């Protein structure tokens, strides 16, 4: 009887070791691109922010702010031109950003990347590639902290620290800014404007950070896109670190919208500057 228990215990230990080995192997597969390291952008805060401001409420918030601050807050461009701007938040990283850049290069489609300063510091060569290939860049704060938890002084610090890093790497300053989660108060916007930025929100939310499938992302775009639209996607982070749906959907978005007569432009072009 004791031998049976001993054999059972040994079998269970072997199964456990196999599971651990399999998990470790999966982690090793990701290490060349440091995916595990670079995919930690406050996912819990993201969910909390989304819960505080649901989709329709956020849309109304953006529209209200654009009316309160004309020429400062934008969520779309000229509706009389069939232009659309692709935007990508939270990068750069050295995995998904590369894949997205490869697609944009192949399709000859310009885009605008809203840069998180600490990620730029980690992957300066990726940021340099973004700029060298003719894409727009915008400031997306130093480490993507929710403005709801910050005072005005800290908001300013988050923006300025990111700007300093972007300038150090690219030699350029940007006048485009996107607040984390697209949320900013009246006082925040006044401070952002005083720093020389325009606030860029969006009219089409692909919700790709949830790990949405390519089909879901395409559905969001098809339902919401209109002339002058600004589409928000991500080039880093996402639920469980996965943005595979974003990568798979991107060439289809470009092909489908071009077939409908849309032209892809940067945010600066969209706004006429």
JSON list of C-alpha atoms in Angstrom, two decimals, residues 21-247:
[
{"chain": "A", "resi": 21, "resn": "UNK", "atom": "CA", "xyz": [8.70, 23.13, -17.79]},
{"chain": "A", "resi": 22, "resn": "UNK", "atom": "CA", "xyz": [5.95, 23.91, -20.30]},
{"chain": "A", "resi": 23, "resn": "UNK", "atom": "CA", "xyz": [5.26, 27.29, -18.71]},
{"chain": "A", "resi": 24, "resn": "UNK", "atom": "CA", "xyz": [8.96, 28.09, -18.61]},
{"chain": "A", "resi": 25, "resn": "UNK", "atom": "CA", "xyz": [9.30, 27.11, -22.27]},
{"chain": "A", "resi": 26, "resn": "UNK", "atom": "CA", "xyz": [6.48, 29.49, -23.14]},
{"chain": "A", "resi": 27, "resn": "UNK", "atom": "CA", "xyz": [8.23, 32.31, -21.31]},
{"chain": "A", "resi": 28, "resn": "UNK", "atom": "CA", "xyz": [11.52, 31.57, -23.05]},
{"chain": "A", "resi": 29, "resn": "UNK", "atom": "CA", "xyz": [9.78, 31.78, -26.42]},
{"chain": "A", "resi": 30, "resn": "UNK", "atom": "CA", "xyz": [8.77, 35.34, -25.57]},
{"chain": "A", "resi": 31, "resn": "UNK", "atom": "CA", "xyz": [12.11, 36.49, -24.19]},
{"chain": "A", "resi": 32, "resn": "UNK", "atom": "CA", "xyz": [13.83, 37.39, -27.52]},
{"chain": "A", "resi": 33, "resn": "UNK", "atom": "CA", "xyz": [11.33, 40.23, -27.92]},
{"chain": "A", "resi": 34, "resn": "UNK", "atom": "CA", "xyz": [11.08, 40.93, -24.18]},
{"chain": "A", "resi": 35, "resn": "UNK", "atom": "CA", "xyz": [7.30, 40.76, -24.50]},
{"chain": "A", "resi": 36, "resn": "UNK", "atom": "CA", "xyz": [6.82, 39.84, -20.87]},
{"chain": "A", "resi": 37, "resn": "UNK", "atom": "CA", "xyz": [8.92, 42.83, -19.85]},
{"chain": "A", "resi": 38, "resn": "UNK", "atom": "CA", "xyz": [7.30, 45.50, -22.02]},
{"chain": "A", "resi": 39, "resn": "UNK", "atom": "CA", "xyz": [3.63, 44.65, -21.75]},
{"chain": "A", "resi": 40, "resn": "UNK", "atom": "CA", "xyz": [3.02, 46.05, -18.24]},
{"chain": "A", "resi": 41, "resn": "UNK", "atom": "CA", "xyz": [1.19, 49.36, -18.81]},
{"chain": "A", "resi": 42, "resn": "UNK", "atom": "CA", "xyz": [-1.14, 49.60, -15.82]},
{"chain": "A", "resi": 43, "resn": "UNK", "atom": "CA", "xyz": [-3.75, 47.17, -17.09]},
{"chain": "A", "resi": 44, "resn": "UNK", "atom": "CA", "xyz": [-5.72, 47.39, -13.82]},
{"chain": "A", "resi": 45, "resn": "UNK", "atom": "CA", "xyz": [-5.75, 51.17, -14.08]},
{"chain": "A", "resi": 46, "resn": "UNK", "atom": "CA", "xyz": [-6.96, 50.82, -17.65]},
{"chain": "A", "resi": 47, "resn": "UNK", "atom": "CA", "xyz": [-9.94, 48.76, -16.55]},
{"chain": "A", "resi": 48, "resn": "UNK", "atom": "CA", "xyz": [-10.67, 51.12, -13.66]},
{"chain": "A", "resi": 49, "resn": "UNK", "atom": "CA", "xyz": [-10.57, 54.11, -15.98]},
{"chain": "A", "resi": 50, "resn": "UNK", "atom": "CA", "xyz": [-12.86, 52.38, -18.45]},
{"chain": "A", "resi": 51, "resn": "UNK", "atom": "CA", "xyz": [-15.28, 51.59, -15.64]},
{"chain": "A", "resi": 52, "resn": "UNK", "atom": "CA", "xyz": [-15.27, 55.19, -14.45]},
{"chain": "A", "resi": 53, "resn": "UNK", "atom": "CA", "xyz": [-16.05, 56.54, -17.90]},
{"chain": "A", "resi": 54, "resn": "UNK", "atom": "CA", "xyz": [-18.06, 54.15, -20.10]},
{"chain": "A", "resi": 55, "resn": "UNK", "atom": "CA", "xyz": [-17.87, 54.38, -23.88]},
{"chain": "A", "resi": 56, "resn": "UNK", "atom": "CA", "xyz": [-20.85, 56.67, -24.53]},
{"chain": "A", "resi": 57, "resn": "UNK", "atom": "CA", "xyz": [-20.01, 58.90, -21.57]},
{"chain": "A", "resi": 58, "resn": "UNK", "atom": "CA", "xyz": [-16.45, 59.21, -22.81]},
{"chain": "A", "resi": 59, "resn": "UNK", "atom": "CA", "xyz": [-17.67, 60.16, -26.27]},
{"chain": "A", "resi": 60, "resn": "UNK", "atom": "CA", "xyz": [-19.83, 62.94, -24.80]},
{"chain": "A", "resi": 61, "resn": "UNK", "atom": "CA", "xyz": [-16.89, 64.07, -22.67]},
{"chain": "A", "resi": 62, "resn": "UNK", "atom": "CA", "xyz": [-14.68, 64.39, -25.76]},
{"chain": "A", "resi": 63, "resn": "UNK", "atom": "CA", "xyz": [-17.34, 66.28, -27.69]},
{"chain": "A", "resi": 64, "resn": "UNK", "atom": "CA", "xyz": [-17.99, 68.65, -24.79]},
{"chain": "A", "resi": 65, "resn": "UNK", "atom": "CA", "xyz": [-14.29, 69.38, -24.36]},
{"chain": "A", "resi": 66, "resn": "UNK", "atom": "CA", "xyz": [-13.86, 70.08, -28.07]},
{"chain": "A", "resi": 67, "resn": "UNK", "atom": "CA", "xyz": [-16.70, 72.63, -27.83]},
{"chain": "A", "resi": 68, "resn": "UNK", "atom": "CA", "xyz": [-15.24, 74.23, -24.70]},
{"chain": "A", "resi": 69, "resn": "UNK", "atom": "CA", "xyz": [-11.76, 74.40, -26.26]},
{"chain": "A", "resi": 70, "resn": "UNK", "atom": "CA", "xyz": [-12.15, 74.94, -30.03]},
{"chain": "A", "resi": 71, "resn": "UNK", "atom": "CA", "xyz": [-8.82, 74.77, -31.80]},
{"chain": "A", "resi": 72, "resn": "UNK", "atom": "CA", "xyz": [-7.29, 73.00, -28.80]},
{"chain": "A", "resi": 73, "resn": "UNK", "atom": "CA", "xyz": [-9.21, 69.73, -28.35]},
{"chain": "A", "resi": 74, "resn": "UNK", "atom": "CA", "xyz": [-9.90, 67.59, -31.42]},
{"chain": "A", "resi": 75, "resn": "UNK", "atom": "CA", "xyz": [-11.59, 64.24, -31.88]},
{"chain": "A", "resi": 76, "resn": "UNK", "atom": "CA", "xyz": [-11.91, 64.44, -35.67]},
{"chain": "A", "resi": 77, "resn": "UNK", "atom": "CA", "xyz": [-10.87, 66.54, -38.63]},
{"chain": "A", "resi": 78, "resn": "UNK", "atom": "CA", "xyz": [-12.65, 68.17, -41.56]},
{"chain": "A", "resi": 79, "resn": "UNK", "atom": "CA", "xyz": [-15.81, 66.13, -42.33]},
{"chain": "A", "resi": 80, "resn": "UNK", "atom": "CA", "xyz": [-15.82, 67.47, -45.91]},
{"chain": "A", "resi": 81, "resn": "UNK", "atom": "CA", "xyz": [-12.63, 65.59, -46.80]},
{"chain": "A", "resi": 82, "resn": "UNK", "atom": "CA", "xyz": [-12.55, 61.82, -46.98]},
{"chain": "A", "resi": 83, "resn": "UNK", "atom": "CA", "xyz": [-9.43, 61.63, -44.86]},
{"chain": "A", "resi": 84, "resn": "UNK", "atom": "CA", "xyz": [-8.83, 59.37, -41.88]},
{"chain": "A", "resi": 85, "resn": "UNK", "atom": "CA", "xyz": [-5.97, 59.21, -39.38]},
{"chain": "A", "resi": 86, "resn": "UNK", "atom": "CA", "xyz": [-4.67, 55.98, -37.90]},
{"chain": "A", "resi": 87, "resn": "UNK", "atom": "CA", "xyz": [-3.27, 56.51, -34.40]},
{"chain": "A", "resi": 88, "resn": "UNK", "atom": "CA", "xyz": [-1.39, 54.09, -32.15]},
{"chain": "A", "resi": 89, "resn": "UNK", "atom": "CA", "xyz": [-0.93, 54.57, -28.41]},
{"chain": "A", "resi": 90, "resn": "UNK", "atom": "CA", "xyz": [1.42, 53.46, -25.64]},
{"chain": "A", "resi": 91, "resn": "UNK", "atom": "CA", "xyz": [4.53, 52.45, -27.56]},
{"chain": "A", "resi": 92, "resn": "UNK", "atom": "CA", "xyz": [7.06, 51.99, -28.66]},
{"chain": "A", "resi": 93, "resn": "UNK", "atom": "CA", "xyz": [7.85, 48.39, -27.84]},
{"chain": "A", "resi": 94, "resn": "UNK", "atom": "CA", "xyz": [10.09, 46.04, -29.79]},
{"chain": "A", "resi": 95, "resn": "UNK", "atom": "CA", "xyz": [7.43, 43.57, -30.86]},
{"chain": "A", "resi": 96, "resn": "UNK", "atom": "CA", "xyz": [4.02, 44.88, -31.91]},
{"chain": "A", "resi": 97, "resn": "UNK", "atom": "CA", "xyz": [5.33, 48.30, -32.94]},
{"chain": "A", "resi": 98, "resn": "UNK", "atom": "CA", "xyz": [7.69, 46.63, -35.41]},
{"chain": "A", "resi": 99, "resn": "UNK", "atom": "CA", "xyz": [4.87, 44.55, -36.87]},
{"chain": "A", "resi": 100, "resn": "UNK", "atom": "CA", "xyz": [2.65, 47.62, -37.25]},
{"chain": "A", "resi": 101, "resn": "UNK", "atom": "CA", "xyz": [5.45, 49.64, -38.85]},
{"chain": "A", "resi": 102, "resn": "UNK", "atom": "CA", "xyz": [6.12, 46.83, -41.32]},
{"chain": "A", "resi": 103, "resn": "UNK", "atom": "CA", "xyz": [2.46, 46.83, -42.39]},
{"chain": "A", "resi": 104, "resn": "UNK", "atom": "CA", "xyz": [2.30, 50.62, -42.68]},
{"chain": "A", "resi": 105, "resn": "UNK", "atom": "CA", "xyz": [5.48, 50.59, -44.77]},
{"chain": "A", "resi": 106, "resn": "UNK", "atom": "CA", "xyz": [4.15, 47.87, -47.05]},
{"chain": "A", "resi": 107, "resn": "UNK", "atom": "CA", "xyz": [0.81, 49.65, -47.50]},
{"chain": "A", "resi": 108, "resn": "UNK", "atom": "CA", "xyz": [2.40, 53.12, -47.76]},
{"chain": "A", "resi": 109, "resn": "UNK", "atom": "CA", "xyz": [0.02, 54.39, -45.09]},
{"chain": "A", "resi": 110, "resn": "UNK", "atom": "CA", "xyz": [1.11, 57.19, -42.74]},
{"chain": "A", "resi": 111, "resn": "UNK", "atom": "CA", "xyz": [0.05, 57.10, -39.10]},
{"chain": "A", "resi": 112, "resn": "UNK", "atom": "CA", "xyz": [0.49, 58.95, -35.81]},
{"chain": "A", "resi": 113, "resn": "UNK", "atom": "CA", "xyz": [2.06, 57.34, -32.75]},
{"chain": "A", "resi": 114, "resn": "UNK", "atom": "CA", "xyz": [1.40, 58.70, -29.26]},
{"chain": "A", "resi": 115, "resn": "UNK", "atom": "CA", "xyz": [4.56, 57.94, -27.34]},
{"chain": "A", "resi": 116, "resn": "UNK", "atom": "CA", "xyz": [4.97, 56.94, -23.69]},
{"chain": "A", "resi": 117, "resn": "UNK", "atom": "CA", "xyz": [8.25, 58.46, -22.53]},
{"chain": "A", "resi": 118, "resn": "UNK", "atom": "CA", "xyz": [9.59, 55.58, -20.45]},
{"chain": "A", "resi": 119, "resn": "UNK", "atom": "CA", "xyz": [8.99, 53.17, -23.35]},
{"chain": "A", "resi": 120, "resn": "UNK", "atom": "CA", "xyz": [10.81, 55.51, -25.72]},
{"chain": "A", "resi": 121, "resn": "UNK", "atom": "CA", "xyz": [13.74, 55.47, -23.32]},
{"chain": "A", "resi": 122, "resn": "UNK", "atom": "CA", "xyz": [13.72, 51.66, -23.38]},
{"chain": "A", "resi": 123, "resn": "UNK", "atom": "CA", "xyz": [13.38, 51.39, -27.16]},
{"chain": "A", "resi": 124, "resn": "UNK", "atom": "CA", "xyz": [14.87, 54.55, -28.73]},
{"chain": "A", "resi": 125, "resn": "UNK", "atom": "CA", "xyz": [15.68, 52.85, -32.04]},
{"chain": "A", "resi": 126, "resn": "UNK", "atom": "CA", "xyz": [12.02, 52.00, -32.57]},
{"chain": "A", "resi": 127, "resn": "UNK", "atom": "CA", "xyz": [11.03, 55.63, -32.02]},
{"chain": "A", "resi": 128, "resn": "UNK", "atom": "CA", "xyz": [13.72, 56.71, -34.46]},
{"chain": "A", "resi": 129, "resn": "UNK", "atom": "CA", "xyz": [12.29, 54.32, -37.04]},
{"chain": "A", "resi": 130, "resn": "UNK", "atom": "CA", "xyz": [8.78, 55.74, -36.53]},
{"chain": "A", "resi": 131, "resn": "UNK", "atom": "CA", "xyz": [10.08, 59.24, -37.28]},
{"chain": "A", "resi": 132, "resn": "UNK", "atom": "CA", "xyz": [12.40, 58.20, -40.13]},
{"chain": "A", "resi": 133, "resn": "UNK", "atom": "CA", "xyz": [9.52, 56.51, -41.96]},
{"chain": "A", "resi": 134, "resn": "UNK", "atom": "CA", "xyz": [7.51, 59.72, -41.99]},
{"chain": "A", "resi": 135, "resn": "UNK", "atom": "CA", "xyz": [4.97, 59.08, -39.27]},
{"chain": "A", "resi": 136, "resn": "UNK", "atom": "CA", "xyz": [3.70, 61.70, -36.84]},
{"chain": "A", "resi": 137, "resn": "UNK", "atom": "CA", "xyz": [4.46, 61.45, -33.13]},
{"chain": "A", "resi": 138, "resn": "UNK", "atom": "CA", "xyz": [2.60, 62.81, -30.14]},
{"chain": "A", "resi": 139, "resn": "UNK", "atom": "CA", "xyz": [3.20, 62.95, -26.40]},
{"chain": "A", "resi": 140, "resn": "UNK", "atom": "CA", "xyz": [1.32, 60.37, -24.29]},
{"chain": "A", "resi": 141, "resn": "UNK", "atom": "CA", "xyz": [2.96, 61.18, -20.91]},
{"chain": "A", "resi": 142, "resn": "UNK", "atom": "CA", "xyz": [5.93, 59.60, -19.21]},
{"chain": "A", "resi": 143, "resn": "UNK", "atom": "CA", "xyz": [4.33, 56.45, -17.80]},
{"chain": "A", "resi": 144, "resn": "UNK", "atom": "CA", "xyz": [0.62, 56.51, -18.68]},
{"chain": "A", "resi": 145, "resn": "UNK", "atom": "CA", "xyz": [-0.73, 57.50, -15.28]},
{"chain": "A", "resi": 146, "resn": "UNK", "atom": "CA", "xyz": [-4.43, 58.28, -15.00]},
{"chain": "A", "resi": 147, "resn": "UNK", "atom": "CA", "xyz": [-4.87, 62.05, -14.69]},
{"chain": "A", "resi": 148, "resn": "UNK", "atom": "CA", "xyz": [-7.76, 61.49, -12.28]},
{"chain": "A", "resi": 149, "resn": "UNK", "atom": "CA", "xyz": [-5.19, 60.54, -9.65]},
{"chain": "A", "resi": 150, "resn": "UNK", "atom": "CA", "xyz": [-2.80, 63.46, -10.32]},
{"chain": "A", "resi": 151, "resn": "UNK", "atom": "CA", "xyz": [-2.70, 67.12, -9.38]},
{"chain": "A", "resi": 152, "resn": "UNK", "atom": "CA", "xyz": [-1.90, 69.77, -11.99]},
{"chain": "A", "resi": 153, "resn": "UNK", "atom": "CA", "xyz": [1.76, 69.90, -11.02]},
{"chain": "A", "resi": 154, "resn": "UNK", "atom": "CA", "xyz": [2.16, 66.16, -11.51]},
{"chain": "A", "resi": 155, "resn": "UNK", "atom": "CA", "xyz": [0.30, 66.31, -14.84]},
{"chain": "A", "resi": 156, "resn": "UNK", "atom": "CA", "xyz": [2.77, 68.92, -16.05]},
{"chain": "A", "resi": 157, "resn": "UNK", "atom": "CA", "xyz": [5.69, 66.79, -14.86]},
{"chain": "A", "resi": 158, "resn": "UNK", "atom": "CA", "xyz": [4.36, 63.70, -16.69]},
{"chain": "A", "resi": 159, "resn": "UNK", "atom": "CA", "xyz": [4.07, 65.65, -19.94]},
{"chain": "A", "resi": 160, "resn": "UNK", "atom": "CA", "xyz": [7.37, 67.50, -19.71]},
{"chain": "A", "resi": 161, "resn": "UNK", "atom": "CA", "xyz": [9.41, 64.43, -18.79]},
{"chain": "A", "resi": 162, "resn": "UNK", "atom": "CA", "xyz": [8.05, 62.56, -21.82]},
{"chain": "A", "resi": 163, "resn": "UNK", "atom": "CA", "xyz": [8.69, 65.54, -24.08]},
{"chain": "A", "resi": 164, "resn": "UNK", "atom": "CA", "xyz": [12.29, 65.81, -22.91]},
{"chain": "A", "resi": 165, "resn": "UNK", "atom": "CA", "xyz": [12.87, 62.14, -23.73]},
{"chain": "A", "resi": 166, "resn": "UNK", "atom": "CA", "xyz": [11.21, 62.40, -27.15]},
{"chain": "A", "resi": 167, "resn": "UNK", "atom": "CA", "xyz": [13.35, 65.44, -28.00]},
{"chain": "A", "resi": 168, "resn": "UNK", "atom": "CA", "xyz": [16.51, 63.74, -26.75]},
{"chain": "A", "resi": 169, "resn": "UNK", "atom": "CA", "xyz": [15.93, 60.76, -29.04]},
{"chain": "A", "resi": 170, "resn": "UNK", "atom": "CA", "xyz": [14.49, 62.42, -32.14]},
{"chain": "A", "resi": 171, "resn": "UNK", "atom": "CA", "xyz": [15.74, 65.99, -31.92]},
{"chain": "A", "resi": 172, "resn": "UNK", "atom": "CA", "xyz": [12.14, 67.09, -32.47]},
{"chain": "A", "resi": 173, "resn": "UNK", "atom": "CA", "xyz": [9.38, 68.51, -30.34]},
{"chain": "A", "resi": 174, "resn": "UNK", "atom": "CA", "xyz": [5.75, 67.53, -30.84]},
{"chain": "A", "resi": 175, "resn": "UNK", "atom": "CA", "xyz": [2.72, 69.77, -30.38]},
{"chain": "A", "resi": 176, "resn": "UNK", "atom": "CA", "xyz": [0.27, 66.84, -30.23]},
{"chain": "A", "resi": 177, "resn": "UNK", "atom": "CA", "xyz": [-0.82, 65.35, -26.92]},
{"chain": "A", "resi": 178, "resn": "UNK", "atom": "CA", "xyz": [-3.18, 62.55, -25.97]},
{"chain": "A", "resi": 179, "resn": "UNK", "atom": "CA", "xyz": [-4.07, 62.06, -22.29]},
{"chain": "A", "resi": 180, "resn": "UNK", "atom": "CA", "xyz": [-4.04, 58.50, -20.94]},
{"chain": "A", "resi": 181, "resn": "UNK", "atom": "CA", "xyz": [-7.44, 56.88, -21.45]},
{"chain": "A", "resi": 182, "resn": "UNK", "atom": "CA", "xyz": [-8.49, 60.04, -23.29]},
{"chain": "A", "resi": 183, "resn": "UNK", "atom": "CA", "xyz": [-9.50, 61.60, -19.97]},
{"chain": "A", "resi": 184, "resn": "UNK", "atom": "CA", "xyz": [-8.60, 65.17, -18.99]},
{"chain": "A", "resi": 185, "resn": "UNK", "atom": "CA", "xyz": [-10.35, 67.81, -16.91]},
{"chain": "A", "resi": 186, "resn": "UNK", "atom": "CA", "xyz": [-10.84, 71.45, -17.85]},
{"chain": "A", "resi": 187, "resn": "UNK", "atom": "CA", "xyz": [-7.88, 72.39, -15.65]},
{"chain": "A", "resi": 188, "resn": "UNK", "atom": "CA", "xyz": [-5.74, 69.67, -17.24]},
{"chain": "A", "resi": 189, "resn": "UNK", "atom": "CA", "xyz": [-6.54, 70.94, -20.73]},
{"chain": "A", "resi": 190, "resn": "UNK", "atom": "CA", "xyz": [-5.69, 74.52, -19.78]},
{"chain": "A", "resi": 191, "resn": "UNK", "atom": "CA", "xyz": [-2.30, 73.33, -18.51]},
{"chain": "A", "resi": 192, "resn": "UNK", "atom": "CA", "xyz": [-1.72, 71.16, -21.59]},
{"chain": "A", "resi": 193, "resn": "UNK", "atom": "CA", "xyz": [-2.55, 74.10, -23.86]},
{"chain": "A", "resi": 194, "resn": "UNK", "atom": "CA", "xyz": [-0.23, 76.39, -21.88]},
{"chain": "A", "resi": 195, "resn": "UNK", "atom": "CA", "xyz": [2.55, 73.90, -22.58]},
{"chain": "A", "resi": 196, "resn": "UNK", "atom": "CA", "xyz": [1.97, 74.37, -26.32]},
{"chain": "A", "resi": 197, "resn": "UNK", "atom": "CA", "xyz": [-0.03, 71.26, -27.18]},
{"chain": "A", "resi": 198, "resn": "UNK", "atom": "CA", "xyz": [-3.24, 70.41, -28.95]},
{"chain": "A", "resi": 199, "resn": "UNK", "atom": "CA", "xyz": [-5.23, 67.60, -27.34]},
{"chain": "A", "resi": 200, "resn": "UNK", "atom": "CA", "xyz": [-6.01, 64.75, -29.75]},
{"chain": "A", "resi": 201, "resn": "UNK", "atom": "CA", "xyz": [-8.79, 62.37, -28.82]},
{"chain": "A", "resi": 202, "resn": "UNK", "atom": "CA", "xyz": [-10.59, 60.09, -31.28]},
{"chain": "A", "resi": 203, "resn": "UNK", "atom": "CA", "xyz": [-13.85, 59.38, -33.06]},
{"chain": "A", "resi": 204, "resn": "UNK", "atom": "CA", "xyz": [-13.33, 55.64, -33.61]},
{"chain": "A", "resi": 205, "resn": "UNK", "atom": "CA", "xyz": [-12.36, 53.41, -30.67]},
{"chain": "A", "resi": 206, "resn": "UNK", "atom": "CA", "xyz": [-11.31, 49.92, -31.75]},
{"chain": "A", "resi": 207, "resn": "UNK", "atom": "CA", "xyz": [-11.16, 48.74, -28.10]},
{"chain": "A", "resi": 208, "resn": "UNK", "atom": "CA", "xyz": [-8.17, 46.65, -29.16]},
{"chain": "A", "resi": 209, "resn": "UNK", "atom": "CA", "xyz": [-6.58, 46.92, -25.70]},
{"chain": "A", "resi": 210, "resn": "UNK", "atom": "CA", "xyz": [-9.12, 44.33, -24.54]},
{"chain": "A", "resi": 211, "resn": "UNK", "atom": "CA", "xyz": [-7.49, 41.79, -26.81]},
{"chain": "A", "resi": 212, "resn": "UNK", "atom": "CA", "xyz": [-10.25, 42.17, -29.41]},
{"chain": "A", "resi": 213, "resn": "UNK", "atom": "CA", "xyz": [-10.17, 39.90, -32.43]},
{"chain": "A", "resi": 214, "resn": "UNK", "atom": "CA", "xyz": [-9.45, 41.23, -35.92]},
{"chain": "A", "resi": 215, "resn": "UNK", "atom": "CA", "xyz": [-13.11, 40.73, -36.81]},
{"chain": "A", "resi": 216, "resn": "UNK", "atom": "CA", "xyz": [-14.28, 42.75, -33.80]},
{"chain": "A", "resi": 217, "resn": "UNK", "atom": "CA", "xyz": [-11.86, 45.56, -34.59]},
{"chain": "A", "resi": 218, "resn": "UNK", "atom": "CA", "xyz": [-12.99, 45.69, -38.22]},
{"chain": "A", "resi": 219, "resn": "UNK", "atom": "CA", "xyz": [-16.61, 45.84, -37.05]},
{"chain": "A", "resi": 220, "resn": "UNK", "atom": "CA", "xyz": [-15.88, 48.80, -34.75]},
{"chain": "A", "resi": 221, "resn": "UNK", "atom": "CA", "xyz": [-14.13, 50.66, -37.56]},
{"chain": "A", "resi": 222, "resn": "UNK", "atom": "CA", "xyz": [-16.84, 49.96, -40.14]},
{"chain": "A", "resi": 223, "resn": "UNK", "atom": "CA", "xyz": [-19.58, 51.11, -37.78]},
{"chain": "A", "resi": 224, "resn": "UNK", "atom": "CA", "xyz": [-17.90, 54.30, -36.58]},
{"chain": "A", "resi": 225, "resn": "UNK", "atom": "CA", "xyz": [-15.66, 55.62, -39.36]},
{"chain": "A", "resi": 226, "resn": "UNK", "atom": "CA", "xyz": [-16.60, 58.80, -41.21]},
{"chain": "A", "resi": 227, "resn": "UNK", "atom": "CA", "xyz": [-14.70, 61.50, -43.14]},
{"chain": "A", "resi": 228, "resn": "UNK", "atom": "CA", "xyz": [-12.21, 63.26, -40.87]},
{"chain": "A", "resi": 229, "resn": "UNK", "atom": "CA", "xyz": [-12.14, 60.32, -38.47]},
{"chain": "A", "resi": 230, "resn": "UNK", "atom": "CA", "xyz": [-9.39, 59.59, -35.97]},
{"chain": "A", "resi": 231, "resn": "UNK", "atom": "CA", "xyz": [-9.00, 55.87, -35.23]},
{"chain": "A", "resi": 232, "resn": "UNK", "atom": "CA", "xyz": [-7.35, 54.85, -31.95]},
{"chain": "A", "resi": 233, "resn": "UNK", "atom": "CA", "xyz": [-5.42, 51.59, -31.70]},
{"chain": "A", "resi": 234, "resn": "UNK", "atom": "CA", "xyz": [-2.45, 50.45, -29.66]},
{"chain": "A", "resi": 235, "resn": "UNK", "atom": "CA", "xyz": [1.06, 49.30, -30.48]},
{"chain": "A", "resi": 236, "resn": "UNK", "atom": "CA", "xyz": [1.89, 48.03, -27.00]},
{"chain": "A", "resi": 237, "resn": "UNK", "atom": "CA", "xyz": [0.22, 46.44, -23.98]},
{"chain": "A", "resi": 238, "resn": "UNK", "atom": "CA", "xyz": [-3.34, 45.20, -24.23]},
{"chain": "A", "resi": 239, "resn": "UNK", "atom": "CA", "xyz": [-5.10, 42.48, -22.27]},
{"chain": "A", "resi": 240, "resn": "UNK", "atom": "CA", "xyz": [-2.55, 39.83, -21.24]},
{"chain": "A", "resi": 241, "resn": "UNK", "atom": "CA", "xyz": [-0.06, 41.62, -23.47]},
{"chain": "A", "resi": 242, "resn": "UNK", "atom": "CA", "xyz": [-1.83, 40.55, -26.67]},
{"chain": "A", "resi": 243, "resn": "UNK", "atom": "CA", "xyz": [-2.49, 42.82, -29.66]},
{"chain": "A", "resi": 244, "resn": "UNK", "atom": "CA", "xyz": [-2.56, 40.13, -32.31]},
{"chain": "A", "resi": 245, "resn": "UNK", "atom": "CA", "xyz": [-6.03, 41.26, -33.39]},
{"chain": "A", "resi": 246, "resn": "UNK", "atom": "CA", "xyz": [-4.67, 44.76, -34.03]},
{"chain": "A", "resi": 247, "resn": "UNK", "atom": "CA", "xyz": [-1.91, 43.44, -36.27]}
]
